[in-house]
PDB file of C-alpha atoms in Angstrom:
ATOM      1  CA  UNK U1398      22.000 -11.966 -31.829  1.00  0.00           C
ATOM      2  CA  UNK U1399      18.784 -13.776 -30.476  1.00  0.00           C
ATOM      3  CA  UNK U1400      20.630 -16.363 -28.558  1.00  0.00           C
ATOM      4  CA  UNK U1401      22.833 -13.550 -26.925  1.00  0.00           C
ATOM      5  CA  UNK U1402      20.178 -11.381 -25.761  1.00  0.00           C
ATOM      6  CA  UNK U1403      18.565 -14.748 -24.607  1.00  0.00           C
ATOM      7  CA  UNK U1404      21.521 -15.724 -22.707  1.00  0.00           C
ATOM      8  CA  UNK U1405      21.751 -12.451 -21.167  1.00  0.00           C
ATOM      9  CA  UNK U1406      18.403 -12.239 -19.863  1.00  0.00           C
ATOM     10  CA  UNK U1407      18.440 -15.793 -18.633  1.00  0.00           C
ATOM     11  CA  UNK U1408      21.838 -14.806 -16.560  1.00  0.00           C
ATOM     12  CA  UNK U1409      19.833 -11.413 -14.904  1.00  0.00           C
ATOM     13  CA  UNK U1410      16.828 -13.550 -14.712  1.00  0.00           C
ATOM     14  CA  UNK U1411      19.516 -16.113 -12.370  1.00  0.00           C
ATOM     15  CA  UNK U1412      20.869 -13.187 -10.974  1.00  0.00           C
ATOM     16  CA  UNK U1413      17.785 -11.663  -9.581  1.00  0.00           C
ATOM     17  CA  UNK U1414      15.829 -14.472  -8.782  1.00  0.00           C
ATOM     18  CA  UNK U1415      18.141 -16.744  -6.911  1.00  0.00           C
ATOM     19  CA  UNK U1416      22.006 -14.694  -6.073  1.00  0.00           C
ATOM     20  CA  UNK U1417      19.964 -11.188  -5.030  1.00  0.00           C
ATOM     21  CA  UNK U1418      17.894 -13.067  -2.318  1.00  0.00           C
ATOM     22  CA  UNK U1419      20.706 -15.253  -1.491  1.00  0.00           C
ATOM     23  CA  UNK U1420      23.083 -12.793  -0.789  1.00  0.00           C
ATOM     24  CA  UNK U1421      20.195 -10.526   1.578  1.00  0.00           C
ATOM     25  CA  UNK U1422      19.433 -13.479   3.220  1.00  0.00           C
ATOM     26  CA  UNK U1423      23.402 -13.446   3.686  1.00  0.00           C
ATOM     27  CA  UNK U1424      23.108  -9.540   4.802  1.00  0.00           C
ATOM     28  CA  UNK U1425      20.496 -10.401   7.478  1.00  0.00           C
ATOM     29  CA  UNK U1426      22.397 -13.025   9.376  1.00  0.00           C
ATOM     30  CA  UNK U1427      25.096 -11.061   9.738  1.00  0.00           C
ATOM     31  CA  UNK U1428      22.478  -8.619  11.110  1.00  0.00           C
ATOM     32  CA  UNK U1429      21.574 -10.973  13.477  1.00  0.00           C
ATOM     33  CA  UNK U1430      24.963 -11.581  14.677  1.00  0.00           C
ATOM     34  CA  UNK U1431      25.392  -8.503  15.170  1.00  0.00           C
ATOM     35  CA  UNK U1432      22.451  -7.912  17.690  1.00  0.00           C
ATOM     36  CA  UNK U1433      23.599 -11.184  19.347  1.00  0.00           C
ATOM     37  CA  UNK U1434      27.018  -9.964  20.132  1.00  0.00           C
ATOM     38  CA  UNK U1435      25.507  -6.363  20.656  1.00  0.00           C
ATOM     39  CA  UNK U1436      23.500  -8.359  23.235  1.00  0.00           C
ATOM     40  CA  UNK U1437      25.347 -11.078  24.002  1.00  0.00           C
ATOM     41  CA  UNK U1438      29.049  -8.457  25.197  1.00  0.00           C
ATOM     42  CA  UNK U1439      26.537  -5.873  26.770  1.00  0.00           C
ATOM     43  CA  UNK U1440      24.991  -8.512  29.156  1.00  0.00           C
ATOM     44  CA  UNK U1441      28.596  -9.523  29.720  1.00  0.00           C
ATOM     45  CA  UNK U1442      30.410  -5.939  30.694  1.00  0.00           C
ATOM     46  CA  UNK U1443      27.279  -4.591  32.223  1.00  0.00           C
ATOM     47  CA  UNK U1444      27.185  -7.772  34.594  1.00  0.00           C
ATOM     48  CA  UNK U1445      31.469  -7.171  35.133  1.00  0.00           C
ATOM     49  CA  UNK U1446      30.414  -3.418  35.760  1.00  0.00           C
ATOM     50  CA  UNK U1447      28.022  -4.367  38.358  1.00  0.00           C
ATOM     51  CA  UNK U1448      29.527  -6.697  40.357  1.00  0.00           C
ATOM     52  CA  UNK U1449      33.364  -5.843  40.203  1.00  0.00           C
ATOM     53  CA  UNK U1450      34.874  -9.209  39.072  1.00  0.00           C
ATOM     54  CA  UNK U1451      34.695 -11.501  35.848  1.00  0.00           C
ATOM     55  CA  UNK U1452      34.163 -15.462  36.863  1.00  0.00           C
ATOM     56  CA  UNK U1453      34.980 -18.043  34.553  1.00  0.00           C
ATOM     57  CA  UNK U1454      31.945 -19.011  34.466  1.00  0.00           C
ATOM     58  CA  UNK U1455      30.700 -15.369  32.824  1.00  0.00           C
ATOM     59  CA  UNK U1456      33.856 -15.683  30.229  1.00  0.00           C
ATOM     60  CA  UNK U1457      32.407 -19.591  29.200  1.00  0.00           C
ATOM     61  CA  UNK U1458      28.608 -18.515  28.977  1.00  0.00           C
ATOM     62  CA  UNK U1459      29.553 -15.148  26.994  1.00  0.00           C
ATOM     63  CA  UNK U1460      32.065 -16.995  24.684  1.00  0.00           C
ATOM     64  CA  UNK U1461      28.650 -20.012  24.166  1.00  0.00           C
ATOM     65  CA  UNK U1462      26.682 -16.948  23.070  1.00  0.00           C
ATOM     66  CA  UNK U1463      29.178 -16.124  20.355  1.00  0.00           C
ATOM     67  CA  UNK U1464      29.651 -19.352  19.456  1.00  0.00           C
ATOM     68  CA  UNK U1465      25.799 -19.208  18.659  1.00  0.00           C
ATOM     69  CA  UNK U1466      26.209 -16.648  15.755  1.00  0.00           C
ATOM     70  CA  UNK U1467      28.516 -19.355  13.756  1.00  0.00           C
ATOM     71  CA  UNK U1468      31.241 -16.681  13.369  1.00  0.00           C
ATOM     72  CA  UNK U1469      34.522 -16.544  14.694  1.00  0.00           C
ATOM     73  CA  UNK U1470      35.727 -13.592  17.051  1.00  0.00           C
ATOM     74  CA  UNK U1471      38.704 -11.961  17.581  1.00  0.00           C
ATOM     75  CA  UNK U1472      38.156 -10.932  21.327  1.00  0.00           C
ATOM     76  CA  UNK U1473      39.979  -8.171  23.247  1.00  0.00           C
ATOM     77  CA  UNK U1474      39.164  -7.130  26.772  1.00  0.00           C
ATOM     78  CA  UNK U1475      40.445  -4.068  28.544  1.00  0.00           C
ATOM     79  CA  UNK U1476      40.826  -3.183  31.884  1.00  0.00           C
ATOM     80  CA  UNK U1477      41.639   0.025  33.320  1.00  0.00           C
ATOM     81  CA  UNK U1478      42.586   0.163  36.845  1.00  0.00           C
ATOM     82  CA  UNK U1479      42.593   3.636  38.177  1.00  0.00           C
ATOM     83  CA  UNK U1480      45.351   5.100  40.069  1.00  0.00           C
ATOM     84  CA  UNK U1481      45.920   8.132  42.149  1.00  0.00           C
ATOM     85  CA  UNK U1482      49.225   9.628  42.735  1.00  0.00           C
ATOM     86  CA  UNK U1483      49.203  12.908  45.230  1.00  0.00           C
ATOM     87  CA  UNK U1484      51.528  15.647  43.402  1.00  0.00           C
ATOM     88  CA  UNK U1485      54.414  16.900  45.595  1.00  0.00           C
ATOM     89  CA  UNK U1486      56.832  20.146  44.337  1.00  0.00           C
ATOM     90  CA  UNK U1487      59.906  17.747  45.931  1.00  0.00           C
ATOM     91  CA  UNK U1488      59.275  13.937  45.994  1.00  0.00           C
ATOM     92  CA  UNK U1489      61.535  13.580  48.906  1.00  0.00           C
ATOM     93  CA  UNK U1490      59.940  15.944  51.328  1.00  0.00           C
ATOM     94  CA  UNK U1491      56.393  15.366  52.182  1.00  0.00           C
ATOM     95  CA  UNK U1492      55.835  19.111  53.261  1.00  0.00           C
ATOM     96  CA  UNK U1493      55.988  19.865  49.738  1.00  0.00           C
ATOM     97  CA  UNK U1494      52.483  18.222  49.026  1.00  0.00           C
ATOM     98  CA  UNK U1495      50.778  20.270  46.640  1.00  0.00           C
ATOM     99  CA  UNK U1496      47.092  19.578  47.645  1.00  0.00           C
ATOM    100  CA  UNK U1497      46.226  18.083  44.631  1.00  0.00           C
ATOM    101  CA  UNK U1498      46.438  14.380  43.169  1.00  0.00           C
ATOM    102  CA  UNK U1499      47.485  13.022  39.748  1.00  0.00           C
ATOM    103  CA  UNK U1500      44.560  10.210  38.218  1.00  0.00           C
ATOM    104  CA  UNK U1501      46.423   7.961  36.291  1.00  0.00           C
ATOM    105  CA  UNK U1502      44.929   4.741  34.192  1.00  0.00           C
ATOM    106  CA  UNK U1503      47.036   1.128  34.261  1.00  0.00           C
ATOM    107  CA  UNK U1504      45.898  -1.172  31.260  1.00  0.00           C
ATOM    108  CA  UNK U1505      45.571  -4.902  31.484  1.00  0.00           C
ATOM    109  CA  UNK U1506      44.438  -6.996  28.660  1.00  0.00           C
ATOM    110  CA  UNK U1507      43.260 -10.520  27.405  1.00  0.00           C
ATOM    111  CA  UNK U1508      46.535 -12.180  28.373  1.00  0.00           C
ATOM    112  CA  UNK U1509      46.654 -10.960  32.152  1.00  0.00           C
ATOM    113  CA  UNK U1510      42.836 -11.126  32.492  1.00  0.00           C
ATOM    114  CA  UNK U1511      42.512 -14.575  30.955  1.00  0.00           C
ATOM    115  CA  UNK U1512      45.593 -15.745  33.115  1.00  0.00           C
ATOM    116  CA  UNK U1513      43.380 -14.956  35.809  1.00  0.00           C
ATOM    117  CA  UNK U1514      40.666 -16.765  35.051  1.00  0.00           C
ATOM    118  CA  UNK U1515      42.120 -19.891  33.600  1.00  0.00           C
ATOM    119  CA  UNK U1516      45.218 -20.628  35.513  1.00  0.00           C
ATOM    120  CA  UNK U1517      47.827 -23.757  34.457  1.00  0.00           C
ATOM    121  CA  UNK U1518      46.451 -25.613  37.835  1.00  0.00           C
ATOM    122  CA  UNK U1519      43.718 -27.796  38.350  1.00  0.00           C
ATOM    123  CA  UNK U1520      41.287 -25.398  40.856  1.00  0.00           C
ATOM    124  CA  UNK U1521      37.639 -25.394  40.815  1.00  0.00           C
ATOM    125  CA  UNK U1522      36.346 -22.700  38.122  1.00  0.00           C
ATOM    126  CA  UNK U1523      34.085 -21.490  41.837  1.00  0.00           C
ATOM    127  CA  UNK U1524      37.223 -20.434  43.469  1.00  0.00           C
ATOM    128  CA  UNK U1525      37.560 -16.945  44.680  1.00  0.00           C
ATOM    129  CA  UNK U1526      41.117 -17.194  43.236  1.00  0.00           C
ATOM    130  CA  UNK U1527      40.154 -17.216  39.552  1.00  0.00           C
ATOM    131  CA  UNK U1528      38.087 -14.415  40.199  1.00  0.00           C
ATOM    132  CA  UNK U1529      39.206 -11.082  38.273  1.00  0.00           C
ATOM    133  CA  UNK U1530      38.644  -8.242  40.484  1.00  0.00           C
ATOM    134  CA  UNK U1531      38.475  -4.955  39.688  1.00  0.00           C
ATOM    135  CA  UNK U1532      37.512  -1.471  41.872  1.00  0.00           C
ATOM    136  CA  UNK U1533      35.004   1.533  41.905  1.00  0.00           C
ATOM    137  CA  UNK U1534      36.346   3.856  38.959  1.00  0.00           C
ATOM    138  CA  UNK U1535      37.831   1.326  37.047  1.00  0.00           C
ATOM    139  CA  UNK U1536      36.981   0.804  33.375  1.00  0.00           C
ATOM    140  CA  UNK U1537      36.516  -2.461  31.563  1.00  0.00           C
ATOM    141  CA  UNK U1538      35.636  -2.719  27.840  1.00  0.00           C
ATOM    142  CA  UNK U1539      35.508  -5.294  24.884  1.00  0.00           C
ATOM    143  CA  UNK U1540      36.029  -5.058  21.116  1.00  0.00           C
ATOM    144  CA  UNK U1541      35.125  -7.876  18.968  1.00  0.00           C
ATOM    145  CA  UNK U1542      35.558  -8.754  15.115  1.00  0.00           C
ATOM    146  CA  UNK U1543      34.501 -11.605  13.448  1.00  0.00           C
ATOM    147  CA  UNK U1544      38.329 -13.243  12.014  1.00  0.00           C
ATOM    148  CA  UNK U1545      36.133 -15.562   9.059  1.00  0.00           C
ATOM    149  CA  UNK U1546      34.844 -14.642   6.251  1.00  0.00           C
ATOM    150  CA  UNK U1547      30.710 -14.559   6.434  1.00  0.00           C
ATOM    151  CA  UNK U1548      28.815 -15.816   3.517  1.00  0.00           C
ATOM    152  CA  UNK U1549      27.281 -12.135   2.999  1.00  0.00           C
ATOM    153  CA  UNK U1550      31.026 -11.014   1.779  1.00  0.00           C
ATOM    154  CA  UNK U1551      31.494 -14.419  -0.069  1.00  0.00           C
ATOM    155  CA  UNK U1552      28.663 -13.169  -2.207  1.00  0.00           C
ATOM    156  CA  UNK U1553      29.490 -10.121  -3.008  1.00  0.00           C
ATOM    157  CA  UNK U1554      32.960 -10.746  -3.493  1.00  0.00           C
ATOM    158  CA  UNK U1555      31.412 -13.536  -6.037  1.00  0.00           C
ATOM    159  CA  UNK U1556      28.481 -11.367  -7.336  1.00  0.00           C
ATOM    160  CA  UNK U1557      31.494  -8.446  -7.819  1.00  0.00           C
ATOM    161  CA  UNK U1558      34.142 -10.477  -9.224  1.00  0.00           C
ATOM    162  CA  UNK U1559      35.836  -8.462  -6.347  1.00  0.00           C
ATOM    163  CA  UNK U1560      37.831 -10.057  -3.523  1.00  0.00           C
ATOM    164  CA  UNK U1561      37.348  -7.250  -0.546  1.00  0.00           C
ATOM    165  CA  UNK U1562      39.800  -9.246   1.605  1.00  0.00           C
ATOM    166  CA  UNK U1563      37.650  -7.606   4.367  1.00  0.00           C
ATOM    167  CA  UNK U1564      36.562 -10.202   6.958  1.00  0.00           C
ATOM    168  CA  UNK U1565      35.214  -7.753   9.945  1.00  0.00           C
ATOM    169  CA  UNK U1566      31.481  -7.391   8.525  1.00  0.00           C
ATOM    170  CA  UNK U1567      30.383  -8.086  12.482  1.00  0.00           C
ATOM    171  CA  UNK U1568      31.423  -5.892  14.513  1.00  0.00           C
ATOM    172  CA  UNK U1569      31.065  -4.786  18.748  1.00  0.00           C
ATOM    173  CA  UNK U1570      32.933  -2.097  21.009  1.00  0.00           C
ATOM    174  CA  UNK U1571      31.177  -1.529  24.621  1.00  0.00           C
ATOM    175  CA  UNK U1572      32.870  -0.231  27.480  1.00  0.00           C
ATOM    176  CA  UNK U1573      31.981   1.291  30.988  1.00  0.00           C
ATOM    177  CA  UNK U1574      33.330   2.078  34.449  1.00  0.00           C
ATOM    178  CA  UNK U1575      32.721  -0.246  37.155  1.00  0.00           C
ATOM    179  CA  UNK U1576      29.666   0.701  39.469  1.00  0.00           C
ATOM    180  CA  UNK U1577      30.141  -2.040  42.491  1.00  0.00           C
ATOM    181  CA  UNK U1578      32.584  -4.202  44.063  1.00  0.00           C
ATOM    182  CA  UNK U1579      30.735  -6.986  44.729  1.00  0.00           C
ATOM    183  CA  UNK U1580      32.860  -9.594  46.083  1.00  0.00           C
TER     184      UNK U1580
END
């Protein structure tokens, strides 16, 4: 009975002197990464609400600060280019306006936004061509998750004899309406 109480306080004593710190260490990076993407996608959209446009040159040095955190990020961008349609009573006849207008939002995403900014062809990544452009009004926004598994749920999982399957443990939503057009 001795040897099992010994055993047992020799796995706590393990447990809480070496896997405890380990895993808050862990905790605290993905802290970190968390006020670097914080930072890191609010520089980014602030700078795209400011001056109308995304370069490929924002996209490169706001993808280098991610790569920083030693995570990888599932990264969605969202555009939403306002629209205003005035309201008629009869389509056809424009004497039917109704003095009043209709705001409407059109959605464009990674795959036309990136398509801007890294086209098949071989320009320059300064040309005013793989600029994205967007207007007064608009909105742009950006939701991130980290796709890998960070050593913080590793740990637990381990520590838990659980497997959480969960990998998002870094997290980042920002969006705002565009301010300027810059360009």
């Amino acid at each position: 009975m001795k040897y099992v109480t010994g055993i047992f306080a020799a796995l706590l004593a393990v447990l809480l002197l070496f896997m405890y710190p380990l895993y808050e260490q862990a905790r605290s990076q993905d802290k970190i990464a968390n006020i670097v993407i914080q930072s890191a996608a609010t520089h980014f959209i602030d700078s795209a609400r400011t001056k109308g446009y995304i370069t490929p040159q924002m996209y490169k040095e706001f993808n280098a600060q991610l790569a920083a955190t030693g995570n990888q990020y599932e990264v969605e961008l969202e555009h939403l280019h306002k629209q205003t349609s005035p309201d008629y009573s009869d389509p056809a006849n424009p004497v039917t306006f109704q003095n009043s207008f209709t705001t409407y939002y059109s959605g464009f995403y990674n795959q036309q936004i990136l398509a801007v900014l890294f086209p098949d062809g071989t320009l320059p990544s300064d040309d005013p061509s793989r600029r994205y452009t967007m207007q007064v009004g608009d909105y742009i926004g950006i939701q991130m998750t980290n796709k890998n598994r960070t050593a913080a749920t590793q740990l637990w999982d381990f520590l838990m004899s659980d497997n959480t399957q969960e990998n998002s443990t870094v997290l980042m939503n920002y969006e705002g309406m565009v301010l300027h057009e810059d360009y």
